[in-house]
Short mmCIF file of C-alpha atoms in Angstrom, two decimals:
data_model
loop_
_atom_site.label_atom_id
_atom_site.label_comp_id
_atom_site.label_asym_id
_atom_site.label_seq_id
_atom_site.Cartn_x
_atom_site.Cartn_y
_atom_site.Cartn_z
CA UNK A 571 108.06 -132.37 169.67
CA UNK A 572 109.98 -129.41 171.36
CA UNK A 573 113.32 -129.91 172.88
CA UNK A 574 114.90 -127.78 175.46
CA UNK A 575 116.65 -127.88 178.52
CA UNK A 576 113.27 -128.50 180.56
CA UNK A 577 113.36 -132.13 179.46
CA UNK A 578 117.17 -132.63 179.80
CA UNK A 579 117.85 -135.40 182.20
CA UNK A 580 119.75 -133.95 185.52
CA UNK A 581 120.93 -135.09 189.19
CA UNK A 582 120.11 -133.58 192.25
CA UNK A 583 122.48 -134.92 194.64
CA UNK A 584 122.28 -138.33 194.48
CA UNK A 585 118.77 -138.36 192.79
CA UNK A 586 118.77 -138.69 188.79
CA UNK A 587 115.81 -137.09 187.16
CA UNK A 588 114.44 -137.53 183.74
CA UNK A 589 113.77 -133.76 183.44
CA UNK A 590 113.93 -130.37 185.31
CA UNK A 591 109.95 -130.08 185.75
CA UNK A 592 109.67 -130.51 189.71
CA UNK A 593 106.05 -131.11 190.70
CA UNK A 594 105.73 -128.75 193.83
CA UNK A 595 104.54 -129.69 197.42
CA UNK A 596 100.78 -128.93 197.93
CA UNK A 597 98.61 -129.94 200.78
CA UNK A 598 95.65 -131.86 199.30
CA UNK A 599 94.05 -133.19 202.85
CA UNK A 600 93.24 -136.63 201.80
CA UNK A 601 95.15 -138.52 204.20
CA UNK A 602 91.97 -139.92 206.68
CA UNK A 603 93.47 -140.56 210.01
CA UNK A 604 96.97 -138.69 208.88
CA UNK A 605 97.54 -142.11 207.13
CA UNK A 606 98.61 -142.02 203.52
CA UNK A 607 96.20 -144.18 201.45
CA UNK A 608 95.52 -146.07 198.33
CA UNK A 609 93.75 -142.76 196.78
CA UNK A 610 96.96 -140.96 197.28
CA UNK A 611 99.21 -143.75 195.58
CA UNK A 612 96.72 -143.13 192.74
CA UNK A 613 97.27 -139.33 192.70
CA UNK A 614 101.10 -139.38 193.01
CA UNK A 615 101.71 -142.28 190.26
CA UNK A 616 99.26 -140.56 188.13
CA UNK A 617 102.12 -137.61 188.15
CA UNK A 618 105.25 -139.43 188.10
CA UNK A 619 106.09 -137.81 184.49
CA UNK A 620 107.71 -135.09 186.90
CA UNK A 621 111.41 -134.86 186.68
CA UNK A 622 110.89 -135.08 190.80
CA UNK A 623 107.50 -135.10 193.05
CA UNK A 624 108.06 -133.39 196.10
CA UNK A 625 105.13 -134.55 198.43
CA UNK A 626 102.30 -132.54 200.52
CA UNK A 627 103.72 -131.27 203.89
CA UNK A 628 103.97 -134.30 206.12
CA UNK A 629 104.42 -133.89 209.78
CA UNK A 630 107.44 -135.66 211.50
CA UNK A 631 105.66 -135.53 214.79
CA UNK A 632 101.95 -135.65 216.39
CA UNK A 633 102.59 -132.03 217.71
CA UNK A 634 102.89 -131.06 213.66
CA UNK A 635 99.84 -132.13 212.55
CA UNK A 636 98.30 -128.91 212.41
CA UNK A 637 95.81 -129.59 209.51
CA UNK A 638 92.63 -131.71 208.99
CA UNK A 639 94.02 -134.86 207.16
CA UNK A 640 97.45 -134.24 206.64
CA UNK A 641 99.96 -137.14 206.63
CA UNK A 642 102.47 -138.04 208.87
CA UNK A 643 105.30 -140.17 208.77
CA UNK A 644 106.16 -140.97 212.47
CA UNK A 645 104.34 -144.36 212.99
CA UNK A 646 104.36 -147.71 211.22
CA UNK A 647 101.07 -147.42 209.75
CA UNK A 648 102.18 -143.93 207.99
CA UNK A 649 105.46 -145.74 206.89
CA UNK A 650 103.42 -148.73 205.22
CA UNK A 651 101.14 -146.14 203.68
CA UNK A 652 103.93 -144.47 202.23
CA UNK A 653 105.38 -147.26 200.28
CA UNK A 654 102.45 -147.69 198.37
CA UNK A 655 103.12 -144.15 197.32
CA UNK A 656 106.75 -144.52 196.24
CA UNK A 657 106.16 -147.85 194.82
CA UNK A 658 103.50 -146.27 192.62
CA UNK A 659 105.69 -143.73 191.25
CA UNK A 660 108.89 -145.80 191.01
CA UNK A 661 106.74 -147.95 188.93
CA UNK A 662 106.26 -145.57 186.33
CA UNK A 663 110.09 -144.40 186.36
CA UNK A 664 109.36 -141.40 188.57
CA UNK A 665 111.31 -139.90 191.53
CA UNK A 666 109.85 -138.76 194.84
CA UNK A 667 110.82 -136.85 197.86
CA UNK A 668 108.99 -136.26 201.06
CA UNK A 669 108.52 -132.84 202.56
CA UNK A 670 108.84 -132.82 205.95
CA UNK A 671 106.31 -129.89 207.34
CA UNK A 672 106.08 -129.43 211.12
CA UNK A 673 103.27 -126.85 211.57
CA UNK A 674 104.09 -125.27 214.52
CA UNK A 675 102.17 -122.70 215.79
CA UNK A 676 99.83 -122.86 212.64
CA UNK A 677 97.79 -125.73 214.38
CA UNK A 678 94.43 -125.94 216.33
CA UNK A 679 93.67 -128.85 219.10
CA UNK A 680 90.68 -129.95 217.12
CA UNK A 681 93.36 -131.03 214.49
CA UNK A 682 95.67 -133.00 216.82
CA UNK A 683 95.21 -136.01 219.13
CA UNK A 684 94.91 -136.06 222.80
CA UNK A 685 98.27 -135.26 224.70
CA UNK A 686 99.80 -133.37 221.94
CA UNK A 687 100.95 -129.88 222.22
CA UNK A 688 101.16 -126.58 219.66
CA UNK A 689 104.76 -125.68 219.90
CA UNK A 690 106.57 -122.64 218.38
CA UNK A 691 109.72 -120.77 219.03
CA UNK A 692 107.69 -118.06 221.03
CA UNK A 693 103.84 -117.60 222.56
CA UNK A 694 103.15 -115.46 219.85
CA UNK A 695 99.59 -115.97 218.68
CA UNK A 696 99.35 -115.90 214.75
CA UNK A 697 96.54 -114.22 213.35
CA UNK A 698 93.79 -115.60 211.57
CA UNK A 699 91.75 -118.98 211.58
CA UNK A 700 92.22 -122.60 210.05
CA UNK A 701 89.73 -124.93 209.34
CA UNK A 702 88.94 -128.04 211.78
CA UNK A 703 86.72 -130.77 210.70
CA UNK A 704 84.85 -130.88 214.08
CA UNK A 705 84.49 -127.25 214.65
CA UNK A 706 84.77 -125.58 211.10
CA UNK A 707 86.78 -122.33 210.88
CA UNK A 708 88.52 -121.60 214.32
CA UNK A 709 90.97 -119.05 215.66
CA UNK A 710 94.62 -119.73 216.09
CA UNK A 711 95.35 -120.66 219.75
CA UNK A 712 98.34 -119.00 221.59
CA UNK A 713 101.56 -121.72 220.98
CA UNK A 714 103.50 -122.84 223.68
CA UNK A 715 107.27 -121.62 223.57
CA UNK A 716 109.28 -124.55 223.25
CA UNK A 717 111.62 -125.75 226.13
CA UNK A 718 115.31 -126.72 225.69
CA UNK A 719 114.20 -130.40 226.01
CA UNK A 720 111.56 -129.70 223.26
CA UNK A 721 114.22 -128.27 220.88
CA UNK A 722 116.03 -131.44 221.22
CA UNK A 723 113.06 -133.95 220.80
CA UNK A 724 111.73 -132.22 218.21
CA UNK A 725 115.17 -132.18 216.28
CA UNK A 726 115.08 -135.71 216.92
CA UNK A 727 111.73 -136.32 215.34
CA UNK A 728 112.67 -134.83 212.33
CA UNK A 729 115.90 -137.03 212.15
CA UNK A 730 113.67 -140.23 212.95
CA UNK A 731 110.99 -139.11 210.16
CA UNK A 732 113.56 -139.02 207.64
CA UNK A 733 114.79 -142.20 208.26
CA UNK A 734 111.53 -143.51 208.11
CA UNK A 735 111.20 -141.50 204.54
CA UNK A 736 114.03 -143.70 203.29
CA UNK A 737 112.54 -146.82 204.68
CA UNK A 738 109.52 -146.01 203.00
CA UNK A 739 111.19 -145.77 199.53
CA UNK A 740 111.52 -142.25 199.15
CA UNK A 741 114.38 -140.76 197.18
CA UNK A 742 114.99 -138.03 199.55
CA UNK A 743 113.71 -135.39 201.92
CA UNK A 744 112.93 -131.65 201.63
CA UNK A 745 112.94 -129.72 205.15
CA UNK A 746 109.88 -127.08 204.78
CA UNK A 747 111.27 -124.13 206.28
CA UNK A 748 108.80 -121.68 204.36
CA UNK A 749 105.38 -120.45 204.53
CA UNK A 750 104.99 -119.78 208.04
CA UNK A 751 105.45 -123.23 209.62
CA UNK A 752 107.94 -124.07 212.65
CA UNK A 753 111.16 -123.57 210.86
CA UNK A 754 110.22 -120.66 209.40
CA UNK A 755 108.80 -119.53 212.68
CA UNK A 756 112.66 -119.36 213.91
CA UNK A 757 113.81 -117.35 211.54
CA UNK A 758 111.22 -114.53 211.73
CA UNK A 759 112.12 -111.72 214.69
CA UNK A 760 108.27 -111.54 214.74
CA UNK A 761 107.38 -115.31 215.62
CA UNK A 762 110.38 -115.99 217.43
CA UNK A 763 111.18 -113.49 220.35
CA UNK A 764 113.44 -115.93 222.48
CA UNK A 765 116.24 -114.35 224.25
CA UNK A 766 118.61 -117.78 224.73
CA UNK A 767 120.73 -118.96 222.01
CA UNK A 768 117.92 -119.45 219.42
CA UNK A 769 116.55 -116.21 219.54
CA UNK A 770 117.73 -112.47 218.99
CA UNK A 771 120.42 -112.07 216.26
CA UNK A 772 120.29 -113.43 212.67
CA UNK A 773 122.61 -115.94 213.36
CA UNK A 774 120.71 -117.33 216.64
CA UNK A 775 117.22 -117.48 215.09
CA UNK A 776 118.67 -119.66 212.12
CA UNK A 777 120.27 -121.87 214.72
CA UNK A 778 117.64 -124.49 214.99
CA UNK A 779 116.94 -124.62 211.09
CA UNK A 780 120.58 -125.59 210.68
CA UNK A 781 120.89 -127.80 213.23
CA UNK A 782 117.76 -129.91 211.89
CA UNK A 783 119.24 -129.57 208.34
CA UNK A 784 122.73 -131.08 209.66
CA UNK A 785 120.85 -133.71 211.78
CA UNK A 786 118.75 -134.99 208.87
CA UNK A 787 121.68 -134.60 206.44
CA UNK A 788 123.94 -136.66 208.73
CA UNK A 789 121.28 -139.06 209.38
CA UNK A 790 120.21 -140.04 205.52
CA UNK A 791 122.88 -138.50 203.32
CA UNK A 792 123.44 -134.66 202.14
CA UNK A 793 123.00 -135.60 198.70
CA UNK A 794 119.34 -136.76 199.79
CA UNK A 795 118.56 -133.40 201.59
CA UNK A 796 116.88 -130.75 200.58
CA UNK A 797 115.15 -127.33 202.13
CA UNK A 798 112.50 -125.26 200.73
CA UNK A 799 112.33 -121.51 201.43
CA UNK A 800 110.22 -118.36 201.18
CA UNK A 801 111.62 -114.96 201.85
CA UNK A 802 109.32 -112.40 201.61
CA UNK A 803 106.41 -115.03 201.79
CA UNK A 804 103.49 -113.92 204.09
CA UNK A 805 101.55 -117.06 204.32
CA UNK A 806 100.80 -118.11 207.94
CA UNK A 807 101.01 -114.65 209.18
CA UNK A 808 104.60 -113.67 208.64
CA UNK A 809 104.74 -110.19 208.13
CA UNK A 810 108.01 -108.24 206.52
CA UNK A 811 110.66 -107.51 208.48
CA UNK A 812 113.88 -105.27 207.96
CA UNK A 813 116.68 -107.75 207.82
CA UNK A 814 115.17 -110.41 205.58
CA UNK A 815 117.83 -109.71 202.78
CA UNK A 816 120.68 -110.26 205.29
CA UNK A 817 118.99 -113.14 206.57
CA UNK A 818 118.70 -115.29 203.68
CA UNK A 819 122.11 -114.35 202.48
CA UNK A 820 123.46 -115.99 205.89
CA UNK A 821 121.48 -119.19 205.77
CA UNK A 822 122.01 -119.82 202.25
CA UNK A 823 125.89 -119.55 202.77
CA UNK A 824 125.59 -121.64 205.95
CA UNK A 825 123.40 -124.00 203.97
CA UNK A 826 125.96 -124.24 201.51
CA UNK A 827 128.69 -125.17 204.05
CA UNK A 828 126.28 -128.29 204.73
CA UNK A 829 126.72 -129.37 201.33
CA UNK A 830 122.99 -130.37 200.91
CA UNK A 831 121.48 -131.41 197.64
CA UNK A 832 119.11 -128.40 197.09
CA UNK A 833 117.36 -125.48 197.90
CA UNK A 834 113.95 -124.93 196.74
CA UNK A 835 113.01 -121.22 196.61
CA UNK A 836 109.30 -120.23 196.46
CA UNK A 837 107.84 -117.19 195.00
CA UNK A 838 104.31 -116.67 195.64
CA UNK A 839 103.86 -113.03 194.07
CA UNK A 840 101.62 -115.38 191.22
CA UNK A 841 98.95 -115.97 193.58
CA UNK A 842 99.15 -112.26 195.58
CA UNK A 843 101.78 -112.43 198.00
CA UNK A 844 104.71 -109.96 197.57
CA UNK A 845 107.24 -110.95 194.93
CA UNK A 846 110.82 -112.16 195.91
CA UNK A 847 113.09 -109.69 194.78
CA UNK A 848 115.26 -111.08 192.14
CA UNK A 849 118.32 -109.27 193.75
CA UNK A 850 117.61 -112.27 196.63
CA UNK A 851 117.30 -115.14 194.25
CA UNK A 852 120.51 -114.15 192.60
CA UNK A 853 122.31 -113.74 196.02
CA UNK A 854 120.86 -117.27 197.06
CA UNK A 855 122.26 -118.42 193.54
CA UNK A 856 125.55 -117.20 194.31
CA UNK A 857 125.64 -118.57 197.60
CA UNK A 858 124.77 -121.93 197.07
CA UNK A 859 126.51 -124.13 194.82
CA UNK A 860 124.30 -127.06 194.66
CA UNK A 861 121.03 -127.31 192.78
CA UNK A 862 118.52 -124.45 193.06
CA UNK A 863 114.72 -125.39 192.23
CA UNK A 864 112.69 -122.11 191.90
CA UNK A 865 108.93 -122.46 191.99
CA UNK A 866 106.07 -119.93 191.64
CA UNK A 867 104.01 -118.84 188.53
CA UNK A 868 106.21 -120.55 185.91
CA UNK A 869 104.97 -120.97 182.13
CA UNK A 870 106.71 -123.65 179.92
CA UNK A 871 108.54 -120.49 178.61
CA UNK A 872 109.78 -118.96 181.59
CA UNK A 873 110.77 -121.87 183.23
CA UNK A 874 113.04 -122.41 180.30
CA UNK A 875 114.23 -119.03 180.26
CA UNK A 876 115.03 -119.06 184.21
CA UNK A 877 117.07 -122.35 183.58
CA UNK A 878 118.73 -120.79 180.40
CA UNK A 879 119.92 -117.74 182.33
CA UNK A 880 121.44 -119.90 184.99
CA UNK A 881 119.38 -118.45 188.08
CA UNK A 882 117.86 -121.84 188.52
CA UNK A 883 118.78 -125.60 187.84
CA UNK A 884 115.11 -126.47 188.02
CA UNK A 885 111.58 -125.20 187.98
CA UNK A 886 108.73 -126.36 190.19
CA UNK A 887 105.13 -126.13 189.25
CA UNK A 888 102.07 -126.60 191.60
CA UNK A 889 98.59 -126.11 190.55
CA UNK A 890 99.15 -126.95 186.95
CA UNK A 891 99.92 -130.63 188.37
CA UNK A 892 96.52 -130.79 189.89
CA UNK A 893 94.40 -130.75 186.56
CA UNK A 894 96.87 -131.68 184.13
CA UNK A 895 98.56 -135.06 185.65
CA UNK A 896 100.65 -135.62 182.49
CA UNK A 897 101.94 -131.84 182.54
CA UNK A 898 105.21 -133.01 181.44
CA UNK A 899 103.84 -134.73 178.11
CA UNK A 900 101.67 -131.76 177.35
CA UNK A 901 104.85 -129.44 177.63
CA UNK A 902 106.92 -131.68 175.68
CA UNK A 903 104.24 -132.03 172.93
CA UNK A 904 103.12 -128.39 172.83
CA UNK A 905 99.51 -129.42 173.99
CA UNK A 906 97.18 -127.12 175.82
CA UNK A 907 97.24 -126.86 179.48
CA UNK A 908 93.62 -127.18 181.23
CA UNK A 909 93.10 -124.22 183.41
CA UNK A 910 89.79 -126.10 184.91
CA UNK A 911 90.41 -125.65 188.37
CA UNK A 912 87.89 -126.04 191.49
CA UNK A 913 89.39 -124.62 194.63
CA UNK A 914 86.52 -125.57 196.56
CA UNK A 915 87.97 -129.16 196.16
CA UNK A 916 91.52 -128.59 196.80
CA UNK A 917 91.24 -129.95 200.55
CA UNK A 918 88.33 -131.98 200.46
CA UNK A 919 88.31 -135.61 201.21
CA UNK A 920 87.86 -138.19 198.09
CA UNK A 921 88.67 -138.44 194.40
CA UNK A 922 86.86 -135.63 193.24
CA UNK A 923 89.35 -132.72 192.21
CA UNK A 924 92.17 -135.08 192.88
CA UNK A 925 92.65 -138.21 190.78
CA UNK A 926 89.63 -137.75 188.40
CA UNK A 927 91.59 -135.37 185.85
CA UNK A 928 92.21 -137.07 182.73
CA UNK A 929 95.44 -137.09 180.56
CA UNK A 930 95.31 -135.26 177.04
CA UNK A 931 92.91 -136.69 174.83
CA UNK A 932 91.41 -138.98 176.89
#
């Protein structure tokens, strides 16, 4: 049996982990009616060997439910549904945090309830299309630029959702400020063309992200609060802009001042996105004194090397956890990893391609 830093216990904020292998957040679209269910509890429970599970993106608000069948955590029914999930993970000795994802302009009315609004920093239409169960593929509409009142109410929704998460038994909260969703939309001068205190300079564009982070940390504890970032990411129509390096230099310094538990930094170059330059990763590592989680395209060997180098404290794995529910055990025992993935089943309802993967040798 192999021994390495990957398998050593560690602590992220106040969360004690059995190992440094993180299950990354992955949208799976199994929450019928946007309510977590028994199937989801089975799925996460199967993967409780991870040192820490970060859930799929979960909306803090009816306005943030951009995709078909993604869960929320703003209603009593959703909180009760998530209790099944956290119990399934905790019963197997695992730890789990919820990722709060307000999709912002990456949305369509067909995926949302009556009376909701598609909100964004500015009324800038994203390029591309998204799936809706009722109308199939649809163009993104022009979103509504958030009013001053909506900035306040949306921040409050994040806080309430974080409190709901603790009530539901989660060990912490990760704020999704990556992949082109609402919080990252504020960071980019392409999606944020506001002329008030939340737009213009790097400091102003980062203001809403930092306010939400500070408010959530104050509500549930900074030791239970993390954030996900994706500099150089192009998901959800987030084009390159010249001041990316300066933006994330500033943001990571300010997040360090807030004292939150971790920054989760994702590099999607393994699936075709631009690579995050090593200089940016090092700058964020130097600026932020608490835990760094790096995610994207790791193997067991490269994950170990990244931790050994000091660039990161833990490494995230996404797709390998889909078809290897026992990924940590396979790594520990040097067992082969399954690469049999059916992308057509990533976002379909039901158990196929979700909970029907066997552990090694079964």
